[in-house]
PDB file of C-alpha atoms in Angstrom:
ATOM      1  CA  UNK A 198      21.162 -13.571 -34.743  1.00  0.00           C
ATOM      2  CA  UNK A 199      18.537 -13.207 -31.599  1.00  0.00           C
ATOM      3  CA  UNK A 200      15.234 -14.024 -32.867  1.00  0.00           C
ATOM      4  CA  UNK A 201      13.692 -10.477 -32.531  1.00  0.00           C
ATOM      5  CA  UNK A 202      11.363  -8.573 -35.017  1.00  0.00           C
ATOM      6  CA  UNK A 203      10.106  -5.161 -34.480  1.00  0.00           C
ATOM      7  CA  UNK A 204       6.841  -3.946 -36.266  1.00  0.00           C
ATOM      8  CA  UNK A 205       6.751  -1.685 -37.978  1.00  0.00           C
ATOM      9  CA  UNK A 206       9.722  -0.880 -39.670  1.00  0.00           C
ATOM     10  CA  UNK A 207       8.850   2.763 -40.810  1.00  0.00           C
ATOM     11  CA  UNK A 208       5.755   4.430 -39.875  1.00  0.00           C
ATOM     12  CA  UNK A 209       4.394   8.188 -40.425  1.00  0.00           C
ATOM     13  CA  UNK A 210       1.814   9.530 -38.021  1.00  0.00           C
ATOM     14  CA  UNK A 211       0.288  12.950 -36.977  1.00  0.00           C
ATOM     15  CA  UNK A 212       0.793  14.980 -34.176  1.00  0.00           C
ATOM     16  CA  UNK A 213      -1.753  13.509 -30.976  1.00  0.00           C
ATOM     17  CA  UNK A 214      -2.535  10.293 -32.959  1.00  0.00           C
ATOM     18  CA  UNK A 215      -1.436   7.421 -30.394  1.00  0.00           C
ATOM     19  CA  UNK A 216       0.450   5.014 -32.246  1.00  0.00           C
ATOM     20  CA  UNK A 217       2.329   1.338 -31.248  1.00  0.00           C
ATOM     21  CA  UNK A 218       5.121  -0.685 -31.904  1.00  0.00           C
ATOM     22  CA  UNK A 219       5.739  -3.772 -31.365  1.00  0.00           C
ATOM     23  CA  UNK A 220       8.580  -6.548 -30.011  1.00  0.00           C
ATOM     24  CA  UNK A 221       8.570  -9.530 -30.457  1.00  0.00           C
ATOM     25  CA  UNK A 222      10.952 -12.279 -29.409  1.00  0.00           C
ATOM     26  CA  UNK A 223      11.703 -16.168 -29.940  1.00  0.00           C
ATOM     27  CA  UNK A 224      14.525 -16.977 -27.504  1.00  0.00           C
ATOM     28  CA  UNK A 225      12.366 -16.822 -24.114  1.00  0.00           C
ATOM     29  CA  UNK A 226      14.611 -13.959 -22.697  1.00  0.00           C
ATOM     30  CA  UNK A 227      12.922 -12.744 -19.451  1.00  0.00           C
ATOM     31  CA  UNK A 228      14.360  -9.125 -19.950  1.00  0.00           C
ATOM     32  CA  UNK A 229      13.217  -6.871 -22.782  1.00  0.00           C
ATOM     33  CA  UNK A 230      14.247  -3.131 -23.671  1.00  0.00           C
ATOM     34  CA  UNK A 231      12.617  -0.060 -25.224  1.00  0.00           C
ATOM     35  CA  UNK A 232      15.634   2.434 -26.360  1.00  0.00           C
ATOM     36  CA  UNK A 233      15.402   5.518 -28.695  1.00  0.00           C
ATOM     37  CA  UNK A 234      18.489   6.430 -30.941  1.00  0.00           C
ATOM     38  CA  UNK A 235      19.170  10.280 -31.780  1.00  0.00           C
ATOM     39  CA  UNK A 236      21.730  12.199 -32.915  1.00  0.00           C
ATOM     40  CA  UNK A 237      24.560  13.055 -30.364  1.00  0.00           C
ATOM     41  CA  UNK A 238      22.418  11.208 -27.538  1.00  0.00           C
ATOM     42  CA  UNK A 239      23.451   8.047 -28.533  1.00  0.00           C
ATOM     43  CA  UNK A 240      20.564   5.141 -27.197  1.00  0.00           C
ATOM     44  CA  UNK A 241      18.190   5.986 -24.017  1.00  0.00           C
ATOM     45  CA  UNK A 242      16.107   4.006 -22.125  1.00  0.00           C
ATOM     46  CA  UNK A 243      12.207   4.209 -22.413  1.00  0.00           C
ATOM     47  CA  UNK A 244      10.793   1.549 -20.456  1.00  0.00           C
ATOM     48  CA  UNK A 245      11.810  -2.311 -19.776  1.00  0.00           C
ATOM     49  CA  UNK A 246      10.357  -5.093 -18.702  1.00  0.00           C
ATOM     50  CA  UNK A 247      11.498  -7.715 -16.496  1.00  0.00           C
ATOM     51  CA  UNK A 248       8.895 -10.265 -16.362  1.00  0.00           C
ATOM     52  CA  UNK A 249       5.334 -10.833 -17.532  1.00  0.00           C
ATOM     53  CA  UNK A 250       3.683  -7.516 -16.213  1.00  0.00           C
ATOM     54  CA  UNK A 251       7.021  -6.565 -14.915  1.00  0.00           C
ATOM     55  CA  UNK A 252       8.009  -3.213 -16.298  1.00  0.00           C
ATOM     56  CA  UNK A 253      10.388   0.062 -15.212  1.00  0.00           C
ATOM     57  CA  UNK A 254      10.786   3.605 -16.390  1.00  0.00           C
ATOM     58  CA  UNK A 255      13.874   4.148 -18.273  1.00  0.00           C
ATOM     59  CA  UNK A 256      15.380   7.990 -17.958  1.00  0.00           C
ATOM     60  CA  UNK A 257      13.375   9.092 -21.186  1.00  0.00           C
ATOM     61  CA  UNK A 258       9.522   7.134 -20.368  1.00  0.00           C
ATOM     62  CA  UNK A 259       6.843  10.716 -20.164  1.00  0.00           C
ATOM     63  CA  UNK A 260       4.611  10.296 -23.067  1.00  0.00           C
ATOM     64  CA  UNK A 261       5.540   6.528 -23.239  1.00  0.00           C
ATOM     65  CA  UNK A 262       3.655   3.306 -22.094  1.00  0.00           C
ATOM     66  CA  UNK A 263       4.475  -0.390 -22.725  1.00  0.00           C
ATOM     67  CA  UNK A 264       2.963  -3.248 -22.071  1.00  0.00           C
ATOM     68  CA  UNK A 265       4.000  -7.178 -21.845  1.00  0.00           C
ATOM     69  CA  UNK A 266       1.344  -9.831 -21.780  1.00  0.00           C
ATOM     70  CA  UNK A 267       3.291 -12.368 -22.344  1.00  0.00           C
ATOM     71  CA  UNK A 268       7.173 -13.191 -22.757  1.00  0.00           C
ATOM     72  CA  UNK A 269       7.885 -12.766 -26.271  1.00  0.00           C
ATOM     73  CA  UNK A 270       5.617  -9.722 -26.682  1.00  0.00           C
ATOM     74  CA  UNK A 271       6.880  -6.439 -25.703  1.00  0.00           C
ATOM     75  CA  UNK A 272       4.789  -3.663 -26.919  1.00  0.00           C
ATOM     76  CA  UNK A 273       5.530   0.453 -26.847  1.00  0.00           C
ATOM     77  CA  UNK A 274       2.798   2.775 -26.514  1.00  0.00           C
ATOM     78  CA  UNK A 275       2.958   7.093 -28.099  1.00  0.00           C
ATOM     79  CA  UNK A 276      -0.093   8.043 -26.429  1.00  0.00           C
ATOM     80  CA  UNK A 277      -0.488  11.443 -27.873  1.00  0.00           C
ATOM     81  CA  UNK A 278       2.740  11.402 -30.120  1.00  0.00           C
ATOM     82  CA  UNK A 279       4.993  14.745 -31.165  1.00  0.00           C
ATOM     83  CA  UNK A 280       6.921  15.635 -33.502  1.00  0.00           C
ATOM     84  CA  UNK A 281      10.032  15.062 -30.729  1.00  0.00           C
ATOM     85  CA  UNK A 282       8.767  12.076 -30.452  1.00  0.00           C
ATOM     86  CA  UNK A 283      10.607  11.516 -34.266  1.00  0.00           C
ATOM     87  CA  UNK A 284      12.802   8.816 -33.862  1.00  0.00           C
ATOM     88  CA  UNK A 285      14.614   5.232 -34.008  1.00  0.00           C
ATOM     89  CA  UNK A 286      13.278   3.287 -31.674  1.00  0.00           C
ATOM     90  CA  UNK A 287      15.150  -0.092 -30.757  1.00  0.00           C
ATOM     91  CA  UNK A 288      13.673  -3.225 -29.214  1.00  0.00           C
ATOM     92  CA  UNK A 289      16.347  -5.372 -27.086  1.00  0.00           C
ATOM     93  CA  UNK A 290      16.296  -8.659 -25.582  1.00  0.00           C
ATOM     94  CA  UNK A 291      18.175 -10.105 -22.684  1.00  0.00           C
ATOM     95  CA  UNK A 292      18.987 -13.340 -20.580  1.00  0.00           C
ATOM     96  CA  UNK A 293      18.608 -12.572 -16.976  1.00  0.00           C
ATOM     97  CA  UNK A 294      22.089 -13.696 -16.209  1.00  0.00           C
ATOM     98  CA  UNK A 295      25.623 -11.613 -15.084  1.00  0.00           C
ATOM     99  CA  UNK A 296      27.507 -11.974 -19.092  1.00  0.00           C
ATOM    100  CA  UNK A 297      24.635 -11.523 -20.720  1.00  0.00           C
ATOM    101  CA  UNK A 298      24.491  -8.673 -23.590  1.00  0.00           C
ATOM    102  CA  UNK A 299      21.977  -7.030 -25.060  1.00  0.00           C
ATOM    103  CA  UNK A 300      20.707  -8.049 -28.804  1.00  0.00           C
ATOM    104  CA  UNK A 301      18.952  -5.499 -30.884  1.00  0.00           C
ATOM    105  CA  UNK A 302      16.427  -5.386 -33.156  1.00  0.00           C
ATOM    106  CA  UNK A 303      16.803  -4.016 -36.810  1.00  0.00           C
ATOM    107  CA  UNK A 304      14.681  -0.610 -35.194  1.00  0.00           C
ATOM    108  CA  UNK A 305      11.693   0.948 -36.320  1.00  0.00           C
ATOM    109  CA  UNK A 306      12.015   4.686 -37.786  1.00  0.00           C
ATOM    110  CA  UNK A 307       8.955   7.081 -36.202  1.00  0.00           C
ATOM    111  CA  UNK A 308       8.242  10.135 -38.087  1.00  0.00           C
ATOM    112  CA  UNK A 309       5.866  12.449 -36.525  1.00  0.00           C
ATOM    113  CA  UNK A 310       4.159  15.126 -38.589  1.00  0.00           C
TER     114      UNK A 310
ATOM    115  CA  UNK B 266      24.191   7.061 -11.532  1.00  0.00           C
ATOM    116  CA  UNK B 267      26.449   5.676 -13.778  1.00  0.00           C
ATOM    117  CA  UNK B 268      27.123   7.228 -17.118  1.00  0.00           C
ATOM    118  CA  UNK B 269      29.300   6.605 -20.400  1.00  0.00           C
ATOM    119  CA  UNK B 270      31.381   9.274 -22.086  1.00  0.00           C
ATOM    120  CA  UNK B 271      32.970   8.862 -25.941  1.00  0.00           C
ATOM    121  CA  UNK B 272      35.104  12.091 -26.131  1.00  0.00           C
ATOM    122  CA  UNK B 273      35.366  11.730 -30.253  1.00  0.00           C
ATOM    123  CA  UNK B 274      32.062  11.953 -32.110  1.00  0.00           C
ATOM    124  CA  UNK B 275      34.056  11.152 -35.140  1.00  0.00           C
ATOM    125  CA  UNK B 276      36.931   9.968 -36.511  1.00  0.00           C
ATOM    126  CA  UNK B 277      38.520   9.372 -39.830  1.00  0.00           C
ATOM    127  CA  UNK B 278      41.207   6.960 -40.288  1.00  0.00           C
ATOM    128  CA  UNK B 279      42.886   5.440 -43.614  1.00  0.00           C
ATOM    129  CA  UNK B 280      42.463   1.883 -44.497  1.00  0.00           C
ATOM    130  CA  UNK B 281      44.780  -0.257 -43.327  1.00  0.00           C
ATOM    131  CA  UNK B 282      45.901   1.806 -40.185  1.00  0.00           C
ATOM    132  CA  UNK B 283      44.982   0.989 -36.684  1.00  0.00           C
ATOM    133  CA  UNK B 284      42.190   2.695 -34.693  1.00  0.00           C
ATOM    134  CA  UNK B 285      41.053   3.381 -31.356  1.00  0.00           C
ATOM    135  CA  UNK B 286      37.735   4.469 -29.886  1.00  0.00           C
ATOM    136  CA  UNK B 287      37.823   5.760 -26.154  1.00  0.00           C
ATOM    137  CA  UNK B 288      35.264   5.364 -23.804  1.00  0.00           C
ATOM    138  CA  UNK B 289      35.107   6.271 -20.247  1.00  0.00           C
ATOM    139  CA  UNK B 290      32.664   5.223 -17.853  1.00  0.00           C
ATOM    140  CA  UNK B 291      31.372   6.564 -14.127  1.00  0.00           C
ATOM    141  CA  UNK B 292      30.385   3.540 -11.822  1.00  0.00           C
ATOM    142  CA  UNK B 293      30.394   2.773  -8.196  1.00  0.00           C
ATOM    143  CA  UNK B 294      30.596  -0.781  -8.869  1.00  0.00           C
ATOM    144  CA  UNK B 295      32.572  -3.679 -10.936  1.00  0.00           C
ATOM    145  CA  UNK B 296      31.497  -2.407 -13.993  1.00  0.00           C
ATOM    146  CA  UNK B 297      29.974  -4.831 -16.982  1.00  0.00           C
ATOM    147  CA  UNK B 298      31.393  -3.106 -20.042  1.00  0.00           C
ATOM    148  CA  UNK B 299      30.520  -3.293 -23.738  1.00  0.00           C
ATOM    149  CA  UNK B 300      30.755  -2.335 -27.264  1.00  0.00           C
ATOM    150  CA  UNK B 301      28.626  -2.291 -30.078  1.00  0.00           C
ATOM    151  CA  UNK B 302      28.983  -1.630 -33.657  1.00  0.00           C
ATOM    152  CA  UNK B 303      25.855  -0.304 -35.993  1.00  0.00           C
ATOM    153  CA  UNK B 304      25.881   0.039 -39.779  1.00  0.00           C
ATOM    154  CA  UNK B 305      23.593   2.499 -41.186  1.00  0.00           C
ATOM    155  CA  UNK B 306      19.895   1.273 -40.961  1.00  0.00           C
ATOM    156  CA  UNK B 307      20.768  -1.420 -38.901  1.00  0.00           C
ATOM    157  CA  UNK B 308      20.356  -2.521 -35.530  1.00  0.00           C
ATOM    158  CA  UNK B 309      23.546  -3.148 -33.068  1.00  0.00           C
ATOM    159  CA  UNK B 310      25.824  -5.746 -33.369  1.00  0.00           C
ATOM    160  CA  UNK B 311      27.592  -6.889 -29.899  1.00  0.00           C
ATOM    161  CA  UNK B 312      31.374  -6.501 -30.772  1.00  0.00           C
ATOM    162  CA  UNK B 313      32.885  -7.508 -27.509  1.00  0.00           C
ATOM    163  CA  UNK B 314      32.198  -7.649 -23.138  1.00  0.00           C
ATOM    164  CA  UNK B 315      34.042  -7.329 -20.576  1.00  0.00           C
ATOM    165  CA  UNK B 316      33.160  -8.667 -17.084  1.00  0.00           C
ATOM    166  CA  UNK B 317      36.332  -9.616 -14.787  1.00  0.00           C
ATOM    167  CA  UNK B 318      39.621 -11.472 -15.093  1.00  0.00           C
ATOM    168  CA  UNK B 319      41.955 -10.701 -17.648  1.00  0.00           C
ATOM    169  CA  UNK B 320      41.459  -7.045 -18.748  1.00  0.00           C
ATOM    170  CA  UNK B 321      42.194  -7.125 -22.578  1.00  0.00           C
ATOM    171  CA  UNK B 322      39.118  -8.685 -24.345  1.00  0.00           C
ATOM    172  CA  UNK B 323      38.970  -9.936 -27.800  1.00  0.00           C
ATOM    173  CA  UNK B 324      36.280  -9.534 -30.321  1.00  0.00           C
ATOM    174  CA  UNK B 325      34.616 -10.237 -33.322  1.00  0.00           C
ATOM    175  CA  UNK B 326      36.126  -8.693 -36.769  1.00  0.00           C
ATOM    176  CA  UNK B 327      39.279  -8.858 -35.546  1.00  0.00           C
ATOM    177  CA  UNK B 328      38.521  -5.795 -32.169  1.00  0.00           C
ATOM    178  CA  UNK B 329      39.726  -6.041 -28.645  1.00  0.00           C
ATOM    179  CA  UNK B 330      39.068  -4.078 -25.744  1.00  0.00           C
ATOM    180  CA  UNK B 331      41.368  -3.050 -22.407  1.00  0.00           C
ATOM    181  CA  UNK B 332      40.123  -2.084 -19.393  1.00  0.00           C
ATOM    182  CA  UNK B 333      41.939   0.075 -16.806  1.00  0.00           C
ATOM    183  CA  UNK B 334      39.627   0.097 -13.943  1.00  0.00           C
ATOM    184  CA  UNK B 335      42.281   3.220 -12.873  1.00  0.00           C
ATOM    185  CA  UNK B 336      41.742   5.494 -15.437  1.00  0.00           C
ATOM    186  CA  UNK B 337      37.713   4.397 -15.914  1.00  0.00           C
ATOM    187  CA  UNK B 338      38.324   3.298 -19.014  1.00  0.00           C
ATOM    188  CA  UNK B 339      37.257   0.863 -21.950  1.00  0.00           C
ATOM    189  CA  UNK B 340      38.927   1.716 -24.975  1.00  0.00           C
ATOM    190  CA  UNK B 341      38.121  -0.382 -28.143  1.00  0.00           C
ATOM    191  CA  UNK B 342      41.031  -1.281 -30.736  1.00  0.00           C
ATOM    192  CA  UNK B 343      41.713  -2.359 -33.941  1.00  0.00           C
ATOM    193  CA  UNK B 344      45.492  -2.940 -35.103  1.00  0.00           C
ATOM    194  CA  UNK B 345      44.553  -2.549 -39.019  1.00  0.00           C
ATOM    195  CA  UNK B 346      41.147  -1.617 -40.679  1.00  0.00           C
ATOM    196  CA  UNK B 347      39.052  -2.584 -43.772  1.00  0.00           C
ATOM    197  CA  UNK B 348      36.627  -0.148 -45.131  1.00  0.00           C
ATOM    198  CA  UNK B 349      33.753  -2.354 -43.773  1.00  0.00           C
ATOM    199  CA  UNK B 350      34.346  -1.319 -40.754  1.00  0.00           C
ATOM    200  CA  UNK B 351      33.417   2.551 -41.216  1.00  0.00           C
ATOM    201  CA  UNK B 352      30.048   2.611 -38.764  1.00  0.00           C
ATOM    202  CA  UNK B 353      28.810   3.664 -35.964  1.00  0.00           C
ATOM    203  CA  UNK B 354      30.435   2.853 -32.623  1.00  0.00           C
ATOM    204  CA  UNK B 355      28.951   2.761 -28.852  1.00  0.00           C
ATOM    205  CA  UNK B 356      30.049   1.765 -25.750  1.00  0.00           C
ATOM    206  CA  UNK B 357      27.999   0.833 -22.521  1.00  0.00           C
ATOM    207  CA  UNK B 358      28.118   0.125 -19.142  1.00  0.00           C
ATOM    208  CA  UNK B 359      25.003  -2.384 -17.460  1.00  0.00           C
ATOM    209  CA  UNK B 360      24.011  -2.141 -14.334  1.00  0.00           C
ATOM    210  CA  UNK B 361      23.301  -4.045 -11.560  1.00  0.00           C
ATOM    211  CA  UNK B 362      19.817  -4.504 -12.578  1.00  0.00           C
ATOM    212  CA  UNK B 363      20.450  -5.477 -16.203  1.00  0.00           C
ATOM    213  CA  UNK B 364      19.634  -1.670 -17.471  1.00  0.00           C
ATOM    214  CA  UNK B 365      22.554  -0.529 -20.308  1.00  0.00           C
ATOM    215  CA  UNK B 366      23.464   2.859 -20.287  1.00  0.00           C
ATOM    216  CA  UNK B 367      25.172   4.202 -23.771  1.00  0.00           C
ATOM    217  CA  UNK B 368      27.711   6.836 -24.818  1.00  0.00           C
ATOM    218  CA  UNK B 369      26.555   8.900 -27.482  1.00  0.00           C
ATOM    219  CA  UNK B 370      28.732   6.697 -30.347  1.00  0.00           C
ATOM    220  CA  UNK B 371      31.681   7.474 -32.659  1.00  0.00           C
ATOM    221  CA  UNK B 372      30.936   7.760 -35.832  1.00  0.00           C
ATOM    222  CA  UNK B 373      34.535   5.861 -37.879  1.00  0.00           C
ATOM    223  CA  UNK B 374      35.125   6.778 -41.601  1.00  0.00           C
ATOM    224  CA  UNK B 375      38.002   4.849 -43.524  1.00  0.00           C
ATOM    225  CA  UNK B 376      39.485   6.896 -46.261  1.00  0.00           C
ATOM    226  CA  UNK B 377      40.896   4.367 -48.814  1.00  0.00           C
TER     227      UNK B 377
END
């Protein structure tokens, strides 16, 4: 398995707290992924990063920020976090090369109060 | 913009019979194709990928995968099935610039 570890695994916050989770990788993959998992929407794209200090919008980023200081650090930002902000929210890793997948975290379950 | 459809949201199938998940894609491009398999509380697995040449792909646990570039198509198969493999299945399409785009998943329960 891809050497990723997302932190935390569950966490319970309050509406406008700002809260942040974090990616971390070992295998040196330039590319890195924020994705959300709901019901019936499948997995959407927050933000990714393609570089140290490189980072995108995915098609679901407003009230999201990430940063990436360096390569195996990925980090994903709720500034003011709401309750449909409740989620799973995968980390994702990949080689910046044509056959290369995507590997996943184990996710980190969000519950906003 | 390309996008990834799963018609079935959920299927049930017994143990031991075959199965297959459809997925249709929208791209203006070669399309990179994949499919991923998630147990409850866990993250995905990679299952199998398709990039060119021969258009039926095998897979891990026993999966393959054809593509039919004229029907937009990526359908996933599995000729008999074990009750481990009742999860939840997504296919995805990546982009040029390394994004993946995912159908909303079928969810597969195996009746013994």
């Amino acid at each position: 398995d891809a050497g990723i570890t997302q932190s935390p695994r569950h966490k319970v916050t309050e509406t406008g707290t700002p809260v942040t989770l974090r990616c971390h990788q070992t295998e040196n993959h330039r590319y890195m992924y924020w994705y959300r998992q709901d019901p019936g929407h499948g997995l959407r794209l927050i933000h990714y990063s393609y570089g140290v200090k490189d980072t995108d919008k995915g098609e679901v980023s407003d009230g999201y920020s990430v940063s990436r200081s360096k390569t195996e650090d990925f980090l994903l930002t709720l500034e003011s976090a709401t309750s449909s902000q409740t989620s799973v929210y995968f980390c994702a890793i990949s080689e910046a090369v044509d056959n290369s997948p995507l590997h996943f975290g184990n996710g980190t379950r969000l519950t906003v109060t | 913009a390309q996008s990834v459809t799963q018609p079935d949201i959920h299927i049930t199938v017994s143990e031991g019979a075959s199965l297959e998940l459809r997925c249709n894609y929208s791209y203006g491009a070669t399309p990179y194709l994949f499919w991923y398999v998630q147990s409850p509380g866990q993250g995905l697995q990679l299952l199998l990928k398709y990039f060119s040449g021969d258009t039926l792909v095998q897979g891990i646990k026993g999966f393959e995968a054809e593509f039919k570039r004229s029907q937009s198509s990526f359908n996933l198969r599995k000729p008999s099935v074990h009750w481990s493999d009742a999860a939840e299945y997504f296919c995805a399409l990546r982009s040029n610039d390394y994004k993946l785009s995912f159908g909303a998943g079928t969810t597969v329960t195996v009746r013994a």
